Amino acid sequence: MQFKTLLTAIGICGLTACSGNKGRQEQTVPAKDAETYTNSIQTRLNEYAKVKLTADLSHLSANQKQAVKLMIEAGGIMNDLYWYEAYGNKGKLLDSLFWYDSDPKTDIADVDRSPRPDLRAFIEINYGPWDRLDGNSSFVKRIGSKPKGANFYPADMTVEEFENWTNPDKKSPYTFVRRDKTAKLITVPYHEMFSRQIQKAAGLLRQAADLAETPSFKKYLRLRAEALLTDKYFESDMAWMDVKNNPLEVVIGPIENYEDQLFGFKSAHEAFVLIKDLEWSKKLERFVRYLPDLQKNLPAPDAYKQEKAGTNSDLGAYDAVFYAGDCNAGSKTIAINLPNDEKVQMAKGSRRLQLKNIMRAKYDKIMVPINKALINEKQQAFVNFDAFFSNTMFHEVAHGLGIKNTITGKGTVREALKDLSSTLEEGKADVLGIYMIQQLAKKNEIESDMKPYYTTFLAGIFRSIRFGASSAHGRTNMIRFNYFKERGAFSRSADGKYTVDYGKFAQAVDALSKDILVLQGDGDYAKAKAFIEKYGSVSPELQKDLDKLSDFGIPRDIVFEQGIDVLGL
Ligand SMILES: [Zn+2]
């Protein structure tokens, strides 16, 4: 476990005055002086605009309101599980924070024991002592850099050791890798590691199921409770696909693999509690009809588009009332595309949940000021919320396009491209989302002037690059920025304002779509890595422009005030 490793390292440090331990993951970040840390915590906190997470609940019945409460309680438990996955022992970190955040040269008797509420708040935002918007850099003095495999693997395990180890469950999304008493690698299933917490969460979901007013939602909640206890999610994912027209929604469990940056195998726990906007959802449904047609016309050779896009898909608009765990750490998710299980996707397609109130909050707090700061005055009027909403919505739909399996016999794209797979998958969804808009505009299904979509897309790249290289979304936007720049899709004036070239922008969308689809279909790890390395960095010029956004005090993301009290339940 990571926490034990840290304690060991600290123990050694105490004896050897921190001269040793070179090459340990925990020792790679150079210590900064106390003042830099103190100042930067407040600055880093200011990068998150506070948003109250509320929604209109007046149309819900008393039972439904009670179910929302129960789902929020169950969701809250995911916070604890995710804390352990991302870091280790939260309680010990916070209890000993005065010590962890003291200068390594200071004697324990002289350590400042002030409570440091700012530091605690920032640790809570990041679910650990590493800044998710700053490449997971450490902001607590005695804690070094974050292990790439977070707390899913032993911090001292090498990639080679893992690959030479024969164990059928080692790549399972639902096991921890640990060492036994003889230091041999073993797997521990999530449901064993977390047996106490998931019993409680499952109980709460079952109570919510008793109150559910549609049979499909009732069935899903019961199966999801069962799945948490067994780590077999297939049945509940299938049942979730059948939940239609229910005013409430909960997404809960170990779901995304972003937190495992070592291999991308392990899923991290999270929860969303959502209220469905039934009226808006109707408007969105019709776009799903076009998926098979759009799949056929993808800008890639035929071999890369032979899989059928799922048509039994549900595209809905929601207001979020609770976030926990993975989705609540650092930058906040604005749309959901699930399930991730390729078997369920092949059988039933997927569901795309657009989180309208979160998008609106980010647009108002972040996109509006970015537009003013970085987009050419003549094009600023093209940046608007409708285009932002469309770009994001079609990003989610576009996850359903392309292919899930390599065409070279290397298994699924996810298996073949391992830690690179989410970066490319997010990149694919971004460009194919714009591709879909182009196609639907041609059919006159949506507003046909592409200027708002393209300009808002460019402004959106600046927003997302600020998530940092530690996030798949941040990395994929750096790739797109450099790729588009190389193709003249936009230009930058001497005063740091960007202007879109609409014709070249369209061409760059097609070219990048093709490149990513081919990389995914080939499943060639080395090629994908070379591609990401070629395009995935921030130039000094771009960094200067991004710094300008920070100097203007434009927040990078939002943090929620949320929960049962905030909702007045
Ligand atoms: Zn995505």
Short mmCIF file of C-alpha atoms in Angstrom, two decimals, residues 97-544:
data_model
loop_
_atom_site.label_atom_id
_atom_site.label_comp_id
_atom_site.label_asym_id
_atom_site.label_seq_id
_atom_site.Cartn_x
_atom_site.Cartn_y
_atom_site.Cartn_z
CA LEU A 97 -1.20 17.22 7.95
CA PHE A 98 0.69 19.63 10.21
CA TRP A 99 3.57 17.17 10.00
CA TYR A 100 3.28 16.21 6.32
CA ASP A 101 3.20 19.85 5.31
CA SER A 102 6.15 20.89 7.44
CA ASP A 103 9.54 21.62 6.01
CA PRO A 104 11.49 18.34 5.85
CA LYS A 105 14.33 20.04 7.75
CA THR A 106 12.09 21.02 10.68
CA ASP A 107 12.19 18.97 13.85
CA ILE A 108 8.83 17.51 14.85
CA ALA A 109 8.77 19.57 18.08
CA ASP A 110 9.01 22.81 16.09
CA VAL A 111 6.37 22.00 13.49
CA ASP A 112 3.62 24.58 13.03
CA ARG A 113 0.38 22.89 14.10
CA SER A 114 -2.08 25.46 12.75
CA PRO A 115 -5.13 23.85 11.11
CA ARG A 116 -4.50 25.20 7.55
CA PRO A 117 -8.11 25.16 6.26
CA ASP A 118 -6.99 26.30 2.79
CA LEU A 119 -4.68 23.33 2.42
CA ARG A 120 -7.36 20.92 3.63
CA ALA A 121 -9.87 22.36 1.18
CA PHE A 122 -7.42 21.92 -1.68
CA ILE A 123 -6.63 18.36 -0.63
CA GLU A 124 -10.37 17.63 -0.65
CA ILE A 125 -10.75 19.02 -4.17
CA ASN A 126 -7.90 16.81 -5.41
CA TYR A 127 -8.70 13.73 -3.31
CA GLY A 128 -5.08 13.71 -2.25
CA PRO A 129 -1.94 15.84 -1.99
CA TRP A 130 -1.32 16.12 -5.75
CA ASP A 131 -2.64 18.95 -7.92
CA ARG A 132 -4.71 17.43 -10.71
CA LEU A 133 -4.68 20.63 -12.74
CA ASP A 134 -0.89 20.86 -12.50
CA GLY A 135 0.31 17.49 -13.79
CA ASN A 136 -0.30 15.87 -10.40
CA SER A 137 2.48 17.89 -8.81
CA SER A 138 2.75 17.56 -5.06
CA PHE A 139 1.61 20.52 -2.97
CA VAL A 140 2.31 19.03 0.46
CA LYS A 141 5.96 19.33 1.44
CA ARG A 142 6.97 15.89 2.64
CA ILE A 143 5.03 14.06 -0.08
CA GLY A 144 6.73 13.48 -3.40
CA SER A 145 5.25 12.82 -6.81
CA LYS A 146 2.19 10.66 -7.36
CA PRO A 147 2.77 7.02 -8.35
CA LYS A 148 1.49 6.56 -11.91
CA GLY A 149 -0.59 3.62 -10.82
CA ALA A 150 -2.06 5.66 -7.93
CA ASN A 151 -2.85 3.24 -5.08
CA PHE A 152 -4.03 0.43 -7.38
CA TYR A 153 -0.56 -1.15 -7.39
CA PRO A 154 2.30 -1.27 -4.88
CA ALA A 155 4.29 1.97 -5.33
CA ASP A 156 7.54 -0.01 -5.65
CA MET A 157 6.24 -2.38 -8.37
CA THR A 158 7.94 -2.00 -11.76
CA VAL A 159 6.19 -2.45 -15.10
CA GLU A 160 8.55 -5.35 -15.81
CA GLU A 161 7.63 -7.11 -12.57
CA PHE A 162 3.93 -6.76 -13.41
CA GLU A 163 4.38 -8.05 -16.95
CA ASN A 164 6.42 -11.06 -15.85
CA TRP A 165 3.84 -11.98 -13.23
CA THR A 166 1.36 -14.68 -14.18
CA ASN A 167 -2.03 -14.03 -12.65
CA PRO A 168 -5.41 -14.24 -14.40
CA ASP A 169 -6.90 -11.31 -12.44
CA LYS A 170 -4.01 -8.89 -12.61
CA LYS A 171 -5.55 -6.84 -15.44
CA SER A 172 -9.06 -6.96 -14.00
CA PRO A 173 -10.56 -3.50 -13.63
CA TYR A 174 -11.82 -4.55 -10.19
CA THR A 175 -8.74 -5.79 -8.33
CA PHE A 176 -5.97 -4.12 -6.40
CA VAL A 177 -2.45 -5.43 -6.81
CA ARG A 178 -0.79 -5.87 -3.46
CA ARG A 179 2.12 -7.74 -1.89
CA ASP A 180 1.66 -10.65 0.49
CA LYS A 181 3.84 -11.15 3.57
CA THR A 182 6.63 -12.58 1.45
CA ALA A 183 6.46 -9.53 -0.89
CA LYS A 184 4.96 -11.62 -3.73
CA LEU A 185 2.36 -9.85 -5.86
CA ILE A 186 -1.27 -10.82 -5.25
CA THR A 187 -4.65 -9.47 -6.31
CA VAL A 188 -7.36 -8.32 -3.91
CA PRO A 189 -10.86 -7.85 -5.39
CA TYR A 190 -12.54 -4.51 -4.69
CA HIS A 191 -15.49 -6.21 -3.01
CA GLU A 192 -13.13 -7.80 -0.49
CA MET A 193 -11.05 -4.69 0.12
CA PHE A 194 -14.19 -2.58 0.60
CA SER A 195 -16.60 -5.18 1.97
CA ARG A 196 -17.89 -2.99 4.84
CA GLN A 197 -18.48 0.13 2.74
CA ILE A 198 -20.17 -1.61 -0.18
CA GLN A 199 -22.54 -3.50 2.13
CA LYS A 200 -23.76 -0.12 3.30
CA ALA A 201 -23.95 1.39 -0.20
CA ALA A 202 -25.81 -1.66 -1.52
CA GLY A 203 -28.29 -1.41 1.36
CA LEU A 204 -29.02 2.23 0.51
CA LEU A 205 -29.50 1.41 -3.18
CA ARG A 206 -31.94 -1.37 -2.26
CA GLN A 207 -33.94 1.08 -0.14
CA ALA A 208 -34.01 3.48 -3.09
CA ALA A 209 -35.15 0.58 -5.28
CA ASP A 210 -38.14 0.02 -2.97
CA LEU A 211 -39.19 3.61 -3.61
CA ALA A 212 -38.53 3.61 -7.37
CA GLU A 213 -41.62 4.29 -9.49
CA THR A 214 -40.60 2.67 -12.77
CA PRO A 215 -39.90 -1.09 -12.97
CA SER A 216 -36.77 -0.62 -15.09
CA PHE A 217 -35.17 1.74 -12.57
CA LYS A 218 -36.16 -0.54 -9.69
CA LYS A 219 -34.53 -3.49 -11.44
CA TYR A 220 -31.37 -1.51 -12.21
CA LEU A 221 -30.97 -0.33 -8.62
CA ARG A 222 -31.33 -3.87 -7.27
CA LEU A 223 -28.85 -5.30 -9.76
CA ARG A 224 -26.42 -2.44 -9.15
CA ALA A 225 -26.52 -3.11 -5.41
CA GLU A 226 -25.72 -6.75 -6.18
CA ALA A 227 -22.93 -5.76 -8.57
CA LEU A 228 -21.17 -3.64 -5.95
CA LEU A 229 -21.04 -6.72 -3.73
CA THR A 230 -19.63 -9.05 -6.41
CA ASP A 231 -17.81 -6.76 -8.85
CA LYS A 232 -19.79 -8.33 -11.68
CA TYR A 233 -21.32 -5.34 -13.43
CA PHE A 234 -22.56 -6.82 -16.70
CA GLU A 235 -26.18 -7.52 -15.64
CA SER A 236 -26.62 -4.13 -14.02
CA ASP A 237 -25.08 -2.38 -17.04
CA MET A 238 -27.52 -4.23 -19.29
CA ALA A 239 -30.42 -3.24 -17.00
CA TRP A 240 -29.22 0.36 -16.97
CA MET A 241 -29.49 0.44 -20.76
CA ASP A 242 -33.22 -0.28 -20.35
CA VAL A 243 -33.91 2.61 -17.97
CA LYS A 244 -35.95 5.05 -20.05
CA ASN A 245 -38.00 8.08 -19.13
CA ASN A 246 -37.19 7.86 -15.46
CA PRO A 247 -36.99 11.27 -13.77
CA LEU A 248 -34.12 10.12 -11.52
CA GLU A 249 -30.76 8.63 -12.34
CA VAL A 250 -27.76 7.34 -10.45
CA VAL A 251 -24.42 6.24 -11.85
CA ILE A 252 -22.42 4.46 -9.19
CA GLY A 253 -19.51 2.05 -8.89
CA PRO A 254 -15.97 1.59 -10.23
CA ILE A 255 -16.32 3.01 -13.74
CA GLU A 256 -13.56 5.01 -15.43
CA ASN A 257 -9.90 4.03 -15.80
CA TYR A 258 -8.32 7.48 -15.92
CA GLU A 259 -6.88 7.25 -12.43
CA ASP A 260 -4.67 4.28 -13.38
CA GLN A 261 -2.06 6.07 -15.46
CA LEU A 262 0.34 3.15 -15.25
CA PHE A 263 -1.69 0.73 -17.39
CA GLY A 264 -5.22 2.09 -17.61
CA PHE A 265 -6.61 -1.24 -16.35
CA LYS A 266 -8.12 -0.32 -12.99
CA SER A 267 -11.48 1.36 -12.57
CA ALA A 268 -12.05 4.03 -9.94
CA HIS A 269 -15.20 4.48 -7.88
CA GLU A 270 -17.52 7.39 -8.45
CA ALA A 271 -21.16 8.43 -8.27
CA PHE A 272 -23.47 10.88 -9.99
CA VAL A 273 -27.01 11.58 -8.83
CA LEU A 274 -29.02 13.22 -11.58
CA ILE A 275 -32.45 14.63 -12.33
CA LYS A 276 -33.56 14.00 -15.90
CA ASP A 277 -34.80 16.87 -18.06
CA LEU A 278 -37.45 14.91 -19.95
CA GLU A 279 -38.33 17.72 -22.34
CA TRP A 280 -34.77 18.41 -23.47
CA SER A 281 -34.05 14.71 -23.72
CA LYS A 282 -36.76 14.28 -26.35
CA LYS A 283 -35.04 16.87 -28.54
CA LEU A 284 -31.75 15.01 -28.31
CA GLU A 285 -33.10 11.53 -29.06
CA ARG A 286 -33.56 12.09 -32.76
CA PHE A 287 -29.80 12.50 -33.37
CA VAL A 288 -29.13 8.91 -32.38
CA ARG A 289 -31.06 7.75 -35.47
CA TYR A 290 -28.21 9.06 -37.62
CA LEU A 291 -25.44 7.00 -36.02
CA PRO A 292 -25.39 4.05 -38.47
CA ASP A 293 -25.38 6.41 -41.40
CA LEU A 294 -22.59 8.52 -39.92
CA GLN A 295 -20.54 5.42 -39.12
CA LYS A 296 -20.60 4.44 -42.81
CA ASN A 297 -19.36 7.86 -43.89
CA LEU A 298 -16.51 8.27 -41.39
CA PRO A 299 -13.42 9.87 -42.96
CA ALA A 300 -11.34 6.65 -42.74
CA PRO A 301 -10.66 3.58 -44.92
CA ASP A 302 -13.48 1.00 -44.88
CA ALA A 303 -11.60 -1.49 -42.72
CA TYR A 304 -11.72 0.99 -39.82
CA LYS A 305 -15.49 1.43 -39.77
CA GLN A 306 -16.86 -2.07 -40.10
CA GLU A 307 -18.33 -2.36 -36.63
CA LYS A 308 -21.98 -1.40 -36.26
CA ALA A 309 -22.74 1.60 -34.12
CA GLY A 310 -25.34 0.77 -31.46
CA THR A 311 -28.71 2.27 -32.31
CA ASN A 312 -30.54 1.33 -29.14
CA SER A 313 -28.94 4.36 -27.56
CA ASP A 314 -30.32 6.95 -25.28
CA LEU A 315 -29.23 10.56 -25.39
CA GLY A 316 -30.54 12.56 -22.49
CA ALA A 317 -30.18 15.90 -20.74
CA TYR A 318 -29.84 16.00 -16.96
CA ASP A 319 -29.18 18.34 -14.07
CA ALA A 320 -26.67 16.95 -11.64
CA VAL A 321 -27.33 17.20 -7.91
CA PHE A 322 -24.42 15.15 -6.54
CA TYR A 323 -20.89 14.18 -7.60
CA ALA A 324 -18.55 11.85 -5.71
CA GLY A 325 -15.21 10.16 -6.27
CA ASP A 326 -13.50 10.07 -9.65
CA CYS A 327 -15.87 12.48 -11.41
CA ASN A 328 -15.58 14.97 -8.56
CA ALA A 329 -11.77 14.99 -8.39
CA GLY A 330 -10.14 18.04 -9.95
CA SER A 331 -11.91 18.95 -13.18
CA LYS A 332 -15.60 18.10 -13.25
CA THR A 333 -17.21 15.87 -15.84
CA ILE A 334 -19.79 17.64 -18.02
CA ALA A 335 -21.15 14.62 -19.88
CA ILE A 336 -21.25 10.88 -19.38
CA ASN A 337 -21.03 8.11 -21.95
CA LEU A 338 -21.56 4.66 -20.50
CA PRO A 339 -21.29 1.77 -20.02
CA ASN A 340 -17.63 1.13 -20.82
CA ASP A 341 -18.14 -2.63 -21.14
CA GLU A 342 -17.68 -3.33 -24.86
CA LYS A 343 -19.97 -6.39 -24.63
CA VAL A 344 -22.85 -4.23 -23.42
CA GLN A 345 -22.05 -1.61 -26.05
CA MET A 346 -22.17 -4.22 -28.82
CA ALA A 347 -25.47 -5.62 -27.51
CA LYS A 348 -27.28 -2.41 -26.59
CA GLY A 349 -25.26 0.64 -27.61
CA SER A 350 -24.61 3.17 -24.92
CA ARG A 351 -26.25 5.99 -23.03
CA ARG A 352 -25.06 9.56 -23.21
CA LEU A 353 -25.99 11.83 -20.38
CA GLN A 354 -25.50 15.54 -20.93
CA LEU A 355 -25.14 17.43 -17.66
CA LYS A 356 -26.79 20.68 -18.61
CA ASN A 357 -26.42 22.64 -15.38
CA ILE A 358 -22.71 21.77 -15.16
CA MET A 359 -22.08 22.84 -18.76
CA ARG A 360 -23.89 26.09 -18.18
CA ALA A 361 -21.85 26.76 -15.02
CA LYS A 362 -18.57 26.11 -16.83
CA TYR A 363 -19.60 28.14 -19.83
CA ASP A 364 -20.51 31.16 -17.69
CA LYS A 365 -17.54 31.00 -15.33
CA ILE A 366 -14.81 29.95 -17.77
CA MET A 367 -15.66 30.09 -21.47
CA VAL A 368 -17.03 33.63 -21.48
CA PRO A 369 -13.83 35.18 -20.06
CA ILE A 370 -11.53 32.90 -22.17
CA ASN A 371 -13.31 34.06 -25.30
CA LYS A 372 -12.68 37.72 -24.38
CA ALA A 373 -9.04 37.06 -23.57
CA LEU A 374 -7.90 34.89 -26.47
CA ILE A 375 -10.25 35.01 -29.47
CA ASN A 376 -9.99 37.66 -32.19
CA GLU A 377 -12.58 40.41 -31.49
CA LYS A 378 -14.19 39.86 -34.90
CA GLN A 379 -14.90 36.19 -34.09
CA GLN A 380 -15.87 36.53 -30.42
CA ALA A 381 -19.57 36.82 -31.25
CA PHE A 382 -19.49 33.27 -32.66
CA VAL A 383 -18.71 31.77 -29.27
CA ASN A 384 -22.00 30.88 -27.59
CA PHE A 385 -23.57 28.40 -25.17
CA ASP A 386 -25.63 26.58 -27.81
CA ALA A 387 -22.47 25.73 -29.77
CA PHE A 388 -20.68 24.72 -26.55
CA PHE A 389 -23.61 22.49 -25.63
CA SER A 390 -23.66 20.94 -29.14
CA ASN A 391 -19.89 20.33 -29.25
CA THR A 392 -20.05 18.59 -25.90
CA MET A 393 -23.19 16.66 -26.72
CA PHE A 394 -21.81 15.34 -30.00
CA HIS A 395 -18.50 14.48 -28.33
CA GLU A 396 -20.50 12.00 -26.26
CA VAL A 397 -22.41 10.63 -29.24
CA ALA A 398 -19.14 10.24 -31.15
CA HIS A 399 -17.80 7.79 -28.56
CA GLY A 400 -20.27 5.37 -30.15
CA LEU A 401 -18.65 5.76 -33.58
CA GLY A 402 -15.47 4.13 -34.87
CA ILE A 403 -14.28 0.78 -33.55
CA LYS A 404 -13.86 -0.96 -30.24
CA ASN A 405 -11.71 -3.82 -31.55
CA THR A 406 -8.42 -3.54 -33.41
CA ILE A 407 -8.40 -4.84 -36.98
CA THR A 408 -4.97 -6.41 -36.50
CA GLY A 409 -5.96 -9.17 -34.08
CA LYS A 410 -4.62 -7.32 -31.05
CA GLY A 411 -7.91 -7.53 -29.12
CA THR A 412 -9.85 -4.46 -28.05
CA VAL A 413 -8.40 -1.01 -28.66
CA ARG A 414 -8.30 -0.52 -24.90
CA GLU A 415 -6.19 -3.65 -24.35
CA ALA A 416 -3.83 -2.86 -27.22
CA LEU A 417 -3.21 0.78 -26.39
CA LYS A 418 -3.27 0.43 -22.59
CA ASP A 419 -2.44 3.74 -20.88
CA LEU A 420 -2.68 5.63 -24.20
CA SER A 421 -6.18 4.39 -24.97
CA SER A 422 -8.17 7.04 -23.10
CA THR A 423 -6.16 9.91 -24.60
CA LEU A 424 -6.92 8.67 -28.12
CA GLU A 425 -10.52 7.76 -27.31
CA GLU A 426 -11.20 11.27 -25.99
CA GLY A 427 -9.42 12.75 -29.01
CA LYS A 428 -11.53 10.65 -31.33
CA ALA A 429 -14.75 11.76 -29.64
CA ASP A 430 -13.78 15.44 -29.90
CA VAL A 431 -13.06 15.44 -33.64
CA LEU A 432 -15.78 12.99 -34.60
CA GLY A 433 -18.21 15.13 -32.60
CA ILE A 434 -17.40 18.06 -34.88
CA TYR A 435 -17.54 15.72 -37.87
CA MET A 436 -21.09 14.75 -36.85
CA ILE A 437 -22.10 18.39 -36.57
CA GLN A 438 -20.72 18.99 -40.09
CA GLN A 439 -22.75 16.06 -41.42
CA LEU A 440 -25.98 16.98 -39.63
CA ALA A 441 -25.63 20.58 -40.76
CA LYS A 442 -25.43 19.31 -44.35
CA LYS A 443 -28.71 17.45 -43.78
CA ASN A 444 -30.19 20.66 -42.31
CA GLU A 445 -30.87 18.85 -39.04
CA ILE A 446 -29.09 21.56 -37.06
CA GLU A 447 -28.04 25.20 -37.52
CA SER A 448 -25.91 25.04 -40.66
CA ASP A 449 -23.44 27.88 -40.09
CA MET A 450 -20.34 26.09 -38.79
CA LYS A 451 -18.58 29.25 -37.53
CA PRO A 452 -20.05 29.14 -33.99
CA TYR A 453 -19.14 25.42 -33.61
CA TYR A 454 -15.56 25.89 -34.82
CA THR A 455 -14.85 29.09 -32.90
CA THR A 456 -16.37 27.71 -29.72
CA PHE A 457 -14.39 24.50 -30.29
CA LEU A 458 -11.12 26.46 -30.41
CA ALA A 459 -12.01 28.45 -27.28
CA GLY A 460 -12.90 25.09 -25.71
CA ILE A 461 -9.42 23.74 -26.48
CA PHE A 462 -7.90 26.49 -24.33
CA ARG A 463 -10.30 25.61 -21.56
CA SER A 464 -9.43 21.93 -21.69
CA ILE A 465 -5.65 22.24 -22.06
CA ARG A 466 -5.75 23.92 -18.70
CA PHE A 467 -6.82 20.58 -17.19
CA GLY A 468 -3.16 19.68 -17.54
CA ALA A 469 -1.19 16.80 -18.95
CA SER A 470 -2.29 14.46 -16.16
CA SER A 471 -5.81 14.27 -17.59
CA ALA A 472 -6.73 12.38 -20.76
CA HIS A 473 -8.92 15.32 -21.76
CA GLY A 474 -6.09 17.81 -21.19
CA ARG A 475 -3.58 15.76 -23.16
CA THR A 476 -5.92 15.13 -26.05
CA ASN A 477 -6.55 18.87 -26.38
CA MET A 478 -2.82 19.61 -26.57
CA ILE A 479 -2.59 17.10 -29.41
CA ARG A 480 -5.45 18.74 -31.23
CA PHE A 481 -4.11 22.23 -30.69
CA ASN A 482 -0.71 21.37 -32.21
CA TYR A 483 -2.19 19.24 -34.97
CA PHE A 484 -4.64 21.98 -35.99
CA LYS A 485 -1.95 24.64 -35.77
CA GLU A 486 0.31 22.63 -38.09
CA ARG A 487 -2.52 22.56 -40.63
CA GLY A 488 -3.30 26.28 -40.39
CA ALA A 489 -6.77 25.75 -38.85
CA PHE A 490 -6.14 28.89 -36.82
CA SER A 491 -3.53 31.62 -36.55
CA ARG A 492 -2.25 33.72 -33.70
CA SER A 493 -1.64 37.46 -33.93
CA ALA A 494 1.26 39.19 -32.20
CA ASP A 495 -1.04 40.36 -29.39
CA GLY A 496 -1.98 36.77 -28.59
CA LYS A 497 -5.46 36.65 -30.16
CA TYR A 498 -6.49 33.60 -32.17
CA THR A 499 -8.38 33.61 -35.47
CA VAL A 500 -10.02 30.53 -36.99
CA ASP A 501 -9.53 29.72 -40.69
CA TYR A 502 -12.88 28.01 -41.22
CA GLY A 503 -11.95 26.17 -44.41
CA LYS A 504 -8.71 24.72 -43.10
CA PHE A 505 -10.40 23.93 -39.80
CA ALA A 506 -12.82 21.58 -41.56
CA GLN A 507 -9.94 19.84 -43.34
CA ALA A 508 -8.01 19.42 -40.09
CA VAL A 509 -11.06 17.80 -38.49
CA ASP A 510 -11.18 15.16 -41.25
CA ALA A 511 -7.42 14.55 -41.21
CA LEU A 512 -7.22 14.10 -37.44
CA SER A 513 -10.33 11.89 -37.42
CA LYS A 514 -8.67 9.59 -39.93
CA ASP A 515 -5.33 9.52 -38.09
CA ILE A 516 -6.92 8.61 -34.78
CA LEU A 517 -9.27 5.98 -36.23
CA VAL A 518 -6.29 4.31 -37.93
CA LEU A 519 -4.16 4.42 -34.76
CA GLN A 520 -7.01 2.81 -32.82
CA GLY A 521 -7.76 0.19 -35.45
CA ASP A 522 -4.11 -0.79 -35.82
CA GLY A 523 -3.65 -0.95 -32.06
CA ASP A 524 0.07 -0.32 -32.57
CA TYR A 525 1.28 0.90 -29.19
CA ALA A 526 4.60 2.32 -30.43
CA LYS A 527 2.95 4.29 -33.23
CA ALA A 528 0.31 5.68 -30.89
CA LYS A 529 2.97 6.69 -28.41
CA ALA A 530 5.01 8.45 -31.12
CA PHE A 531 1.91 10.33 -32.25
CA ILE A 532 1.04 11.47 -28.74
CA GLU A 533 4.63 12.52 -28.10
CA LYS A 534 4.86 14.44 -31.35
CA TYR A 535 1.75 16.53 -30.68
CA GLY A 536 1.11 16.30 -26.96
CA SER A 537 3.17 19.15 -25.55
CA VAL A 538 2.58 22.81 -24.75
CA SER A 539 4.84 25.27 -26.59
CA PRO A 540 6.29 28.26 -24.67
CA GLU A 541 4.07 30.57 -26.76
CA LEU A 542 0.91 28.68 -25.83
CA GLN A 543 2.03 28.53 -22.20
CA LYS A 544 2.29 32.32 -22.21
#
